[in-house]
């Protein structure tokens, strides 16, 4: 596996990975209505282009196939961290998060935050994030539970 910066030609594969992973991995954690609101069939291509251009996005790749991706916002938010539905449990998320943490440290951040799903909450807890609060966020007319979390970075 190698980790590399996002390229604009990755976008169609990232959108597919995101949607498939949310629906397959999230099925035991969220209702079908919540999953459809979180990752609808008609993902907004322009919105994705903007967010990926604005954030520091990394791609995990195996033999030319995208295994996962992660984003770090300019404010120190781990905005997305997704691993392909068929490649869960292989250390991909850990490698992506370690790279984001290293980049955040170089950029002078001493704190990372995230809004973790029910699926991701145990992962972030195991990587040193503290749970701040459960919350319900608006997503296409539904209120979906996630968790505000943070991690202090070593100086």
mmCIF file of N, CA, C and O in Angstrom, residues 28-129:
data_model
loop_
_atom_site.group_PDB
_atom_site.id
_atom_site.type_symbol
_atom_site.label_atom_id
_atom_site.label_comp_id
_atom_site.label_asym_id
_atom_site.label_seq_id
_atom_site.Cartn_x
_atom_site.Cartn_y
_atom_site.Cartn_z
ATOM 1 N N UNK A 28 -25.455 -1.977 9.408
ATOM 2 C CA UNK A 28 -25.790 -2.433 10.755
ATOM 3 C C UNK A 28 -25.818 -1.326 11.793
ATOM 4 O O UNK A 28 -26.108 -1.592 12.964
ATOM 5 N N UNK A 29 -25.532 -0.105 11.368
ATOM 6 C CA UNK A 29 -25.395 1.000 12.314
ATOM 7 C C UNK A 29 -26.420 2.116 12.111
ATOM 8 O O UNK A 29 -26.681 2.893 13.024
ATOM 9 N N UNK A 30 -26.940 2.221 10.893
ATOM 10 C CA UNK A 30 -27.875 3.286 10.554
ATOM 11 C C UNK A 30 -29.042 2.696 9.770
ATOM 12 O O UNK A 30 -28.903 1.646 9.134
ATOM 13 N N UNK A 31 -30.161 3.389 9.770
ATOM 14 C CA UNK A 31 -31.333 2.928 9.020
ATOM 15 C C UNK A 31 -31.107 3.143 7.523
ATOM 16 O O UNK A 31 -30.269 3.970 7.129
ATOM 17 N N UNK A 32 -31.864 2.450 6.678
ATOM 18 C CA UNK A 32 -31.738 2.686 5.228
ATOM 19 C C UNK A 32 -31.996 4.148 4.857
ATOM 20 O O UNK A 32 -31.331 4.684 3.958
ATOM 21 N N UNK A 33 -32.922 4.800 5.538
ATOM 22 C CA UNK A 33 -33.208 6.215 5.260
ATOM 23 C C UNK A 33 -32.015 7.096 5.621
ATOM 24 O O UNK A 33 -31.681 8.031 4.889
ATOM 25 N N UNK A 34 -31.368 6.796 6.751
ATOM 26 C CA UNK A 34 -30.187 7.568 7.152
ATOM 27 C C UNK A 34 -29.041 7.361 6.169
ATOM 28 O O UNK A 34 -28.349 8.317 5.803
ATOM 29 N N UNK A 35 -28.848 6.135 5.728
ATOM 30 C CA UNK A 35 -27.786 5.848 4.764
ATOM 31 C C UNK A 35 -28.040 6.550 3.431
ATOM 32 O O UNK A 35 -27.112 7.086 2.820
ATOM 33 N N UNK A 36 -29.293 6.573 3.010
ATOM 34 C CA UNK A 36 -29.636 7.248 1.752
ATOM 35 C C UNK A 36 -29.420 8.754 1.855
ATOM 36 O O UNK A 36 -29.029 9.397 0.877
ATOM 37 N N UNK A 37 -29.668 9.324 3.036
ATOM 38 C CA UNK A 37 -29.427 10.759 3.223
ATOM 39 C C UNK A 37 -27.925 11.045 3.270
ATOM 40 O O UNK A 37 -27.450 12.033 2.711
ATOM 41 N N UNK A 38 -27.168 10.202 3.931
ATOM 42 C CA UNK A 38 -25.730 10.373 4.101
ATOM 43 C C UNK A 38 -24.992 10.192 2.768
ATOM 44 O O UNK A 38 -24.082 10.959 2.443
ATOM 45 N N UNK A 39 -25.371 9.191 2.012
ATOM 46 C CA UNK A 39 -24.670 8.882 0.762
ATOM 47 C C UNK A 39 -25.692 8.583 -0.336
ATOM 48 O O UNK A 39 -25.894 7.437 -0.723
ATOM 49 N N UNK A 40 -26.352 9.633 -0.862
ATOM 50 C CA UNK A 40 -27.381 9.425 -1.891
ATOM 51 C C UNK A 40 -26.764 9.001 -3.219
ATOM 52 O O UNK A 40 -25.565 9.155 -3.445
ATOM 53 N N UNK A 41 -27.604 8.474 -4.082
ATOM 54 C CA UNK A 41 -27.137 8.086 -5.418
ATOM 55 C C UNK A 41 -26.647 9.281 -6.215
ATOM 56 O O UNK A 41 -25.729 9.165 -7.008
ATOM 57 N N UNK A 42 -27.265 10.433 -6.005
ATOM 58 C CA UNK A 42 -26.928 11.634 -6.776
ATOM 59 C C UNK A 42 -25.985 12.552 -5.989
ATOM 60 O O UNK A 42 -26.315 13.674 -5.688
ATOM 61 N N UNK A 43 -24.795 12.045 -5.689
ATOM 62 C CA UNK A 43 -23.798 12.862 -4.992
ATOM 63 C C UNK A 43 -23.465 14.086 -5.829
ATOM 64 O O UNK A 43 -23.382 14.005 -7.057
ATOM 65 N N UNK A 44 -23.257 15.208 -5.178
ATOM 66 C CA UNK A 44 -23.004 16.483 -5.837
ATOM 67 C C UNK A 44 -21.528 16.572 -6.255
ATOM 68 O O UNK A 44 -20.651 16.845 -5.425
ATOM 69 N N UNK A 45 -21.268 16.354 -7.522
ATOM 70 C CA UNK A 45 -19.910 16.343 -8.059
ATOM 71 C C UNK A 45 -19.172 17.653 -7.779
ATOM 72 O O UNK A 45 -18.008 17.652 -7.369
ATOM 73 N N UNK A 46 -19.841 18.787 -7.979
ATOM 74 C CA UNK A 46 -19.193 20.080 -7.752
ATOM 75 C C UNK A 46 -18.836 20.279 -6.284
ATOM 76 O O UNK A 46 -17.769 20.815 -5.973
ATOM 77 N N UNK A 47 -19.713 19.873 -5.406
ATOM 78 C CA UNK A 47 -19.433 19.999 -3.971
ATOM 79 C C UNK A 47 -18.211 19.148 -3.582
ATOM 80 O O UNK A 47 -17.356 19.584 -2.822
ATOM 81 N N UNK A 48 -18.139 17.936 -4.134
ATOM 82 C CA UNK A 48 -16.991 17.080 -3.863
ATOM 83 C C UNK A 48 -15.707 17.696 -4.417
ATOM 84 O O UNK A 48 -14.668 17.679 -3.756
ATOM 85 N N UNK A 49 -15.755 18.228 -5.627
ATOM 86 C CA UNK A 49 -14.571 18.872 -6.214
ATOM 87 C C UNK A 49 -14.086 20.008 -5.313
ATOM 88 O O UNK A 49 -12.878 20.137 -5.064
ATOM 89 N N UNK A 50 -15.014 20.846 -4.849
ATOM 90 C CA UNK A 50 -14.664 21.978 -3.986
ATOM 91 C C UNK A 50 -14.038 21.517 -2.684
ATOM 92 O O UNK A 50 -13.014 22.044 -2.264
ATOM 93 N N UNK A 51 -14.652 20.545 -2.022
ATOM 94 C CA UNK A 51 -14.128 20.099 -0.732
ATOM 95 C C UNK A 51 -12.757 19.461 -0.879
ATOM 96 O O UNK A 51 -11.868 19.667 -0.062
ATOM 97 N N UNK A 52 -12.553 18.684 -1.930
ATOM 98 C CA UNK A 52 -11.266 18.032 -2.122
ATOM 99 C C UNK A 52 -10.175 19.029 -2.511
ATOM 100 O O UNK A 52 -9.012 18.840 -2.170
ATOM 101 N N UNK A 53 -10.545 20.092 -3.191
ATOM 102 C CA UNK A 53 -9.578 21.145 -3.522
ATOM 103 C C UNK A 53 -9.231 21.977 -2.294
ATOM 104 O O UNK A 53 -8.098 22.435 -2.145
ATOM 105 N N UNK A 54 -10.186 22.166 -1.412
ATOM 106 C CA UNK A 54 -10.007 22.995 -0.216
ATOM 107 C C UNK A 54 -9.228 22.258 0.877
ATOM 108 O O UNK A 54 -8.438 22.842 1.599
ATOM 109 N N UNK A 55 -9.456 20.956 1.007
ATOM 110 C CA UNK A 55 -8.831 20.169 2.065
ATOM 111 C C UNK A 55 -7.592 19.458 1.559
ATOM 112 O O UNK A 55 -7.368 19.340 0.368
ATOM 113 N N UNK A 56 -6.802 18.981 2.488
ATOM 114 C CA UNK A 56 -5.654 18.135 2.161
ATOM 115 C C UNK A 56 -6.191 16.712 2.089
ATOM 116 O O UNK A 56 -6.578 16.134 3.099
ATOM 117 N N UNK A 57 -6.266 16.153 0.901
ATOM 118 C CA UNK A 57 -6.826 14.825 0.708
ATOM 119 C C UNK A 57 -5.721 13.833 0.354
ATOM 120 O O UNK A 57 -4.861 14.129 -0.473
ATOM 121 N N UNK A 58 -5.780 12.681 0.987
ATOM 122 C CA UNK A 58 -4.814 11.618 0.756
ATOM 123 C C UNK A 58 -5.536 10.365 0.268
ATOM 124 O O UNK A 58 -6.657 10.076 0.686
ATOM 125 N N UNK A 59 -4.845 9.612 -0.556
ATOM 126 C CA UNK A 59 -5.368 8.385 -1.137
ATOM 127 C C UNK A 59 -4.473 7.229 -0.702
ATOM 128 O O UNK A 59 -3.253 7.325 -0.787
ATOM 129 N N UNK A 60 -5.101 6.141 -0.239
ATOM 130 C CA UNK A 60 -4.381 4.881 -0.014
ATOM 131 C C UNK A 60 -4.641 4.020 -1.238
ATOM 132 O O UNK A 60 -5.794 3.858 -1.665
ATOM 133 N N UNK A 61 -3.571 3.496 -1.798
ATOM 134 C CA UNK A 61 -3.675 2.781 -3.064
ATOM 135 C C UNK A 61 -2.934 1.445 -2.959
ATOM 136 O O UNK A 61 -1.841 1.370 -2.412
ATOM 137 N N UNK A 62 -3.559 0.393 -3.489
ATOM 138 C CA UNK A 62 -2.950 -0.939 -3.588
ATOM 139 C C UNK A 62 -3.020 -1.374 -5.039
ATOM 140 O O UNK A 62 -4.119 -1.470 -5.602
ATOM 141 N N UNK A 63 -1.877 -1.622 -5.635
ATOM 142 C CA UNK A 63 -1.834 -2.106 -7.025
ATOM 143 C C UNK A 63 -2.716 -1.286 -7.959
ATOM 144 O O UNK A 63 -3.469 -1.829 -8.769
ATOM 145 N N UNK A 64 -2.665 0.037 -7.810
ATOM 146 C CA UNK A 64 -3.417 0.928 -8.676
ATOM 147 C C UNK A 64 -4.879 1.101 -8.302
ATOM 148 O O UNK A 64 -5.582 1.886 -8.920
ATOM 149 N N UNK A 65 -5.354 0.376 -7.304
ATOM 150 C CA UNK A 65 -6.741 0.484 -6.845
ATOM 151 C C UNK A 65 -6.804 1.330 -5.579
ATOM 152 O O UNK A 65 -5.966 1.176 -4.678
ATOM 153 N N UNK A 66 -7.794 2.208 -5.492
ATOM 154 C CA UNK A 66 -7.961 3.033 -4.298
ATOM 155 C C UNK A 66 -8.567 2.189 -3.187
ATOM 156 O O UNK A 66 -9.643 1.614 -3.347
ATOM 157 N N UNK A 67 -7.843 2.109 -2.070
ATOM 158 C CA UNK A 67 -8.283 1.333 -0.908
ATOM 159 C C UNK A 67 -8.957 2.204 0.133
ATOM 160 O O UNK A 67 -9.696 1.709 0.975
ATOM 161 N N UNK A 68 -8.660 3.506 0.122
ATOM 162 C CA UNK A 68 -9.238 4.411 1.097
ATOM 163 C C UNK A 68 -8.814 5.829 0.816
ATOM 164 O O UNK A 68 -7.954 6.079 -0.040
ATOM 165 N N UNK A 69 -9.434 6.749 1.554
ATOM 166 C CA UNK A 69 -9.051 8.152 1.430
ATOM 167 C C UNK A 69 -9.368 8.875 2.728
ATOM 168 O O UNK A 69 -10.167 8.420 3.539
ATOM 169 N N UNK A 70 -8.702 9.994 2.906
ATOM 170 C CA UNK A 70 -8.892 10.809 4.104
ATOM 171 C C UNK A 70 -8.670 12.264 3.742
ATOM 172 O O UNK A 70 -7.948 12.567 2.787
ATOM 173 N N UNK A 71 -9.300 13.142 4.538
ATOM 174 C CA UNK A 71 -9.154 14.579 4.325
ATOM 175 C C UNK A 71 -8.856 15.275 5.646
ATOM 176 O O UNK A 71 -9.425 14.920 6.681
ATOM 177 N N UNK A 72 -8.026 16.288 5.558
ATOM 178 C CA UNK A 72 -7.754 17.174 6.686
ATOM 179 C C UNK A 72 -8.075 18.592 6.233
ATOM 180 O O UNK A 72 -7.525 19.075 5.241
ATOM 181 N N UNK A 73 -8.977 19.256 6.950
ATOM 182 C CA UNK A 73 -9.362 20.625 6.574
ATOM 183 C C UNK A 73 -8.285 21.608 7.028
ATOM 184 O O UNK A 73 -7.465 21.284 7.893
ATOM 185 N N UNK A 74 -8.302 22.818 6.491
ATOM 186 C CA UNK A 74 -7.341 23.843 6.926
ATOM 187 C C UNK A 74 -7.503 24.215 8.401
ATOM 188 O O UNK A 74 -6.611 24.817 8.988
ATOM 189 N N UNK A 75 -8.617 23.834 9.011
ATOM 190 C CA UNK A 75 -8.849 24.122 10.437
ATOM 191 C C UNK A 75 -8.456 22.957 11.347
ATOM 192 O O UNK A 75 -8.674 23.015 12.552
ATOM 193 N N UNK A 76 -7.905 21.884 10.787
ATOM 194 C CA UNK A 76 -7.488 20.746 11.591
ATOM 195 C C UNK A 76 -8.586 19.733 11.859
ATOM 196 O O UNK A 76 -8.540 18.999 12.841
ATOM 197 N N UNK A 77 -9.546 19.666 10.964
ATOM 198 C CA UNK A 77 -10.634 18.699 11.101
ATOM 199 C C UNK A 77 -10.364 17.502 10.188
ATOM 200 O O UNK A 77 -10.133 17.676 8.996
ATOM 201 N N UNK A 78 -10.369 16.301 10.774
ATOM 202 C CA UNK A 78 -10.337 15.088 9.962
ATOM 203 C C UNK A 78 -11.751 14.967 9.419
ATOM 204 O O UNK A 78 -12.674 14.564 10.110
ATOM 205 N N UNK A 79 -11.909 15.418 8.176
ATOM 206 C CA UNK A 79 -13.236 15.617 7.617
ATOM 207 C C UNK A 79 -13.825 14.336 7.056
ATOM 208 O O UNK A 79 -15.026 14.114 7.128
ATOM 209 N N UNK A 80 -13.013 13.507 6.486
ATOM 210 C CA UNK A 80 -13.457 12.211 5.972
ATOM 211 C C UNK A 80 -12.325 11.217 6.154
ATOM 212 O O UNK A 80 -11.158 11.564 6.018
ATOM 213 N N UNK A 81 -12.711 9.988 6.441
ATOM 214 C CA UNK A 81 -11.755 8.878 6.520
ATOM 215 C C UNK A 81 -12.544 7.619 6.187
ATOM 216 O O UNK A 81 -13.356 7.155 6.985
ATOM 217 N N UNK A 82 -12.348 7.124 4.975
ATOM 218 C CA UNK A 82 -13.113 5.979 4.496
ATOM 219 C C UNK A 82 -12.185 4.938 3.902
ATOM 220 O O UNK A 82 -11.233 5.272 3.204
ATOM 221 N N UNK A 83 -12.508 3.678 4.178
ATOM 222 C CA UNK A 83 -11.767 2.543 3.630
ATOM 223 C C UNK A 83 -12.746 1.699 2.827
ATOM 224 O O UNK A 83 -13.880 1.459 3.260
ATOM 225 N N UNK A 84 -12.301 1.255 1.673
ATOM 226 C CA UNK A 84 -13.127 0.439 0.777
ATOM 227 C C UNK A 84 -13.820 -0.675 1.555
ATOM 228 O O UNK A 84 -13.216 -1.310 2.427
ATOM 229 N N UNK A 85 -15.059 -0.926 1.219
ATOM 230 C CA UNK A 85 -15.885 -1.912 1.932
ATOM 231 C C UNK A 85 -15.250 -3.302 1.968
ATOM 232 O O UNK A 85 -15.450 -4.052 2.926
ATOM 233 N N UNK A 86 -14.458 -3.652 0.969
ATOM 234 C CA UNK A 86 -13.829 -4.965 0.913
ATOM 235 C C UNK A 86 -12.411 -4.985 1.482
ATOM 236 O O UNK A 86 -11.746 -6.025 1.431
ATOM 237 N N UNK A 87 -11.967 -3.856 2.033
ATOM 238 C CA UNK A 87 -10.584 -3.785 2.541
ATOM 239 C C UNK A 87 -10.543 -3.305 3.994
ATOM 240 O O UNK A 87 -9.531 -2.769 4.441
ATOM 241 N N UNK A 88 -11.626 -3.502 4.703
ATOM 242 C CA UNK A 88 -11.700 -3.109 6.108
ATOM 243 C C UNK A 88 -10.752 -3.985 6.942
ATOM 244 O O UNK A 88 -10.513 -5.144 6.622
ATOM 245 N N UNK A 89 -10.226 -3.417 8.032
ATOM 246 C CA UNK A 89 -9.429 -4.183 8.983
ATOM 247 C C UNK A 89 -8.025 -4.524 8.539
ATOM 248 O O UNK A 89 -7.399 -5.430 9.093
ATOM 249 N N UNK A 90 -7.486 -3.793 7.587
ATOM 250 C CA UNK A 90 -6.133 -4.081 7.076
ATOM 251 C C UNK A 90 -5.120 -3.004 7.430
ATOM 252 O O UNK A 90 -4.031 -2.971 6.874
ATOM 253 N N UNK A 91 -5.494 -2.074 8.315
ATOM 254 C CA UNK A 91 -4.574 -1.015 8.719
ATOM 255 C C UNK A 91 -4.574 0.201 7.810
ATOM 256 O O UNK A 91 -3.759 1.114 7.993
ATOM 257 N N UNK A 92 -5.466 0.241 6.854
ATOM 258 C CA UNK A 92 -5.500 1.347 5.902
ATOM 259 C C UNK A 92 -5.906 2.646 6.590
ATOM 260 O O UNK A 92 -5.272 3.686 6.411
ATOM 261 N N UNK A 93 -6.965 2.594 7.393
ATOM 262 C CA UNK A 93 -7.412 3.798 8.109
ATOM 263 C C UNK A 93 -6.326 4.284 9.060
ATOM 264 O O UNK A 93 -6.083 5.489 9.166
ATOM 265 N N UNK A 94 -5.670 3.362 9.734
ATOM 266 C CA UNK A 94 -4.588 3.750 10.656
ATOM 267 C C UNK A 94 -3.456 4.441 9.915
ATOM 268 O O UNK A 94 -2.912 5.452 10.395
ATOM 269 N N UNK A 95 -3.094 3.921 8.752
ATOM 270 C CA UNK A 95 -2.015 4.529 7.971
ATOM 271 C C UNK A 95 -2.414 5.918 7.474
ATOM 272 O O UNK A 95 -1.615 6.862 7.538
ATOM 273 N N UNK A 96 -3.642 6.054 7.001
ATOM 274 C CA UNK A 96 -4.108 7.368 6.549
ATOM 275 C C UNK A 96 -4.145 8.368 7.699
ATOM 276 O O UNK A 96 -3.686 9.508 7.553
ATOM 277 N N UNK A 97 -4.661 7.952 8.849
ATOM 278 C CA UNK A 97 -4.733 8.859 9.995
ATOM 279 C C UNK A 97 -3.327 9.242 10.467
ATOM 280 O O UNK A 97 -3.080 10.415 10.781
ATOM 281 N N UNK A 98 -2.410 8.314 10.503
ATOM 282 C CA UNK A 98 -1.030 8.630 10.908
ATOM 283 C C UNK A 98 -0.423 9.680 9.981
ATOM 284 O O UNK A 98 0.263 10.606 10.434
ATOM 285 N N UNK A 99 -0.681 9.546 8.699
ATOM 286 C CA UNK A 99 -0.163 10.526 7.740
ATOM 287 C C UNK A 99 -0.804 11.892 7.949
ATOM 288 O O UNK A 99 -0.127 12.921 7.909
ATOM 289 N N UNK A 100 -2.123 11.920 8.184
ATOM 290 C CA UNK A 100 -2.792 13.196 8.463
ATOM 291 C C UNK A 100 -2.244 13.834 9.739
ATOM 292 O O UNK A 100 -2.028 15.046 9.787
ATOM 293 N N UNK A 101 -2.030 13.031 10.763
ATOM 294 C CA UNK A 101 -1.481 13.560 12.018
ATOM 295 C C UNK A 101 -0.094 14.139 11.804
ATOM 296 O O UNK A 101 0.229 15.203 12.345
ATOM 297 N N UNK A 102 0.737 13.463 11.024
ATOM 298 C CA UNK A 102 2.081 13.970 10.735
ATOM 299 C C UNK A 102 2.004 15.303 9.998
ATOM 300 O O UNK A 102 2.720 16.258 10.335
ATOM 301 N N UNK A 103 1.120 15.379 9.017
ATOM 302 C CA UNK A 103 0.969 16.627 8.267
ATOM 303 C C UNK A 103 0.409 17.741 9.148
ATOM 304 O O UNK A 103 0.828 18.894 9.035
ATOM 305 N N UNK A 104 -0.523 17.400 10.020
ATOM 306 C CA UNK A 104 -1.090 18.397 10.931
ATOM 307 C C UNK A 104 -0.014 18.928 11.871
ATOM 308 O O UNK A 104 0.044 20.133 12.142
ATOM 309 N N UNK A 105 0.836 18.040 12.357
ATOM 310 C CA UNK A 105 1.932 18.468 13.224
ATOM 311 C C UNK A 105 2.886 19.400 12.507
ATOM 312 O O UNK A 105 3.295 20.432 13.060
ATOM 313 N N UNK A 106 3.233 19.081 11.271
ATOM 314 C CA UNK A 106 4.114 19.942 10.484
ATOM 315 C C UNK A 106 3.481 21.307 10.239
ATOM 316 O O UNK A 106 4.184 22.312 10.135
ATOM 317 N N UNK A 107 2.154 21.333 10.128
ATOM 318 C CA UNK A 107 1.438 22.595 9.890
ATOM 319 C C UNK A 107 1.227 23.391 11.176
ATOM 320 O O UNK A 107 0.671 24.488 11.127
ATOM 321 N N UNK A 108 1.669 22.848 12.305
ATOM 322 C CA UNK A 108 1.575 23.573 13.565
ATOM 323 C C UNK A 108 0.313 23.338 14.373
ATOM 324 O O UNK A 108 0.084 24.000 15.382
ATOM 325 N N UNK A 109 -0.512 22.381 13.975
ATOM 326 C CA UNK A 109 -1.708 22.071 14.745
ATOM 327 C C UNK A 109 -1.335 21.316 16.010
ATOM 328 O O UNK A 109 -0.479 20.436 15.975
ATOM 329 N N UNK A 110 -1.977 21.647 17.111
ATOM 330 C CA UNK A 110 -1.790 20.857 18.322
ATOM 331 C C UNK A 110 -3.052 20.075 18.684
ATOM 332 O O UNK A 110 -3.086 19.339 19.662
ATOM 333 N N UNK A 111 -4.098 20.235 17.864
ATOM 334 C CA UNK A 111 -5.370 19.588 18.113
ATOM 335 C C UNK A 111 -6.021 19.189 16.792
ATOM 336 O O UNK A 111 -6.065 19.985 15.851
ATOM 337 N N UNK A 112 -6.499 17.960 16.732
ATOM 338 C CA UNK A 112 -7.316 17.507 15.614
ATOM 339 C C UNK A 112 -8.714 17.251 16.134
ATOM 340 O O UNK A 112 -8.883 16.792 17.262
ATOM 341 N N UNK A 113 -9.709 17.522 15.313
ATOM 342 C CA UNK A 113 -11.087 17.224 15.675
ATOM 343 C C UNK A 113 -11.717 16.393 14.562
ATOM 344 O O UNK A 113 -11.212 16.344 13.444
ATOM 345 N N UNK A 114 -12.813 15.747 14.889
ATOM 346 C CA UNK A 114 -13.582 15.013 13.893
ATOM 347 C C UNK A 114 -15.005 14.871 14.371
ATOM 348 O O UNK A 114 -15.293 15.077 15.555
ATOM 349 N N UNK A 115 -15.877 14.538 13.452
ATOM 350 C CA UNK A 115 -17.253 14.156 13.762
ATOM 351 C C UNK A 115 -17.397 12.730 13.253
ATOM 352 O O UNK A 115 -17.612 12.510 12.065
ATOM 353 N N UNK A 116 -17.234 11.780 14.149
ATOM 354 C CA UNK A 116 -17.176 10.369 13.778
ATOM 355 C C UNK A 116 -18.567 9.742 13.755
ATOM 356 O O UNK A 116 -19.401 10.025 14.608
ATOM 357 N N UNK A 117 -18.763 8.872 12.796
ATOM 358 C CA UNK A 117 -19.996 8.099 12.731
ATOM 359 C C UNK A 117 -19.990 7.038 13.838
ATOM 360 O O UNK A 117 -18.970 6.819 14.503
ATOM 361 N N UNK A 118 -21.104 6.362 13.991
ATOM 362 C CA UNK A 118 -21.160 5.229 14.924
ATOM 363 C C UNK A 118 -20.138 4.168 14.530
ATOM 364 O O UNK A 118 -19.569 3.492 15.387
ATOM 365 N N UNK A 119 -19.916 4.033 13.243
ATOM 366 C CA UNK A 119 -18.968 3.047 12.725
ATOM 367 C C UNK A 119 -17.539 3.426 13.100
ATOM 368 O O UNK A 119 -16.745 2.595 13.528
ATOM 369 N N UNK A 120 -17.201 4.701 12.939
ATOM 370 C CA UNK A 120 -15.825 5.170 13.119
ATOM 371 C C UNK A 120 -15.464 5.501 14.563
ATOM 372 O O UNK A 120 -14.279 5.573 14.895
ATOM 373 N N UNK A 121 -16.440 5.705 15.408
ATOM 374 C CA UNK A 121 -16.165 6.101 16.802
ATOM 375 C C UNK A 121 -15.171 5.164 17.499
ATOM 376 O O UNK A 121 -14.179 5.645 18.073
ATOM 377 N N UNK A 122 -15.353 3.839 17.470
ATOM 378 C CA UNK A 122 -14.368 2.967 18.140
ATOM 379 C C UNK A 122 -12.958 3.101 17.565
ATOM 380 O O UNK A 122 -11.973 3.050 18.309
ATOM 381 N N UNK A 123 -12.858 3.270 16.257
ATOM 382 C CA UNK A 123 -11.547 3.455 15.631
ATOM 383 C C UNK A 123 -10.864 4.695 16.191
ATOM 384 O O UNK A 123 -9.703 4.644 16.609
ATOM 385 N N UNK A 124 -11.562 5.826 16.196
ATOM 386 C CA UNK A 124 -10.954 7.062 16.686
ATOM 387 C C UNK A 124 -10.618 6.971 18.173
ATOM 388 O O UNK A 124 -9.562 7.455 18.601
ATOM 389 N N UNK A 125 -11.472 6.344 18.960
ATOM 390 C CA UNK A 125 -11.154 6.155 20.385
ATOM 391 C C UNK A 125 -9.870 5.344 20.540
ATOM 392 O O UNK A 125 -9.020 5.678 21.374
ATOM 393 N N UNK A 126 -9.707 4.318 19.732
ATOM 394 C CA UNK A 126 -8.507 3.467 19.828
ATOM 395 C C UNK A 126 -7.249 4.185 19.346
ATOM 396 O O UNK A 126 -6.143 3.722 19.619
ATOM 397 N N UNK A 127 -7.409 5.302 18.652
ATOM 398 C CA UNK A 127 -6.260 6.076 18.159
ATOM 399 C C UNK A 127 -6.031 7.337 18.981
ATOM 400 O O UNK A 127 -5.363 8.260 18.546
ATOM 401 N N UNK A 128 -6.588 7.374 20.203
ATOM 402 C CA UNK A 128 -6.287 8.465 21.124
ATOM 403 C C UNK A 128 -7.219 9.656 21.072
ATOM 404 O O UNK A 128 -6.964 10.661 21.747
ATOM 405 N N UNK A 129 -8.288 9.591 20.311
ATOM 406 C CA UNK A 129 -9.265 10.679 20.300
ATOM 407 C C UNK A 129 -10.152 10.561 21.534
ATOM 408 O O UNK A 129 -10.470 9.452 21.975
#
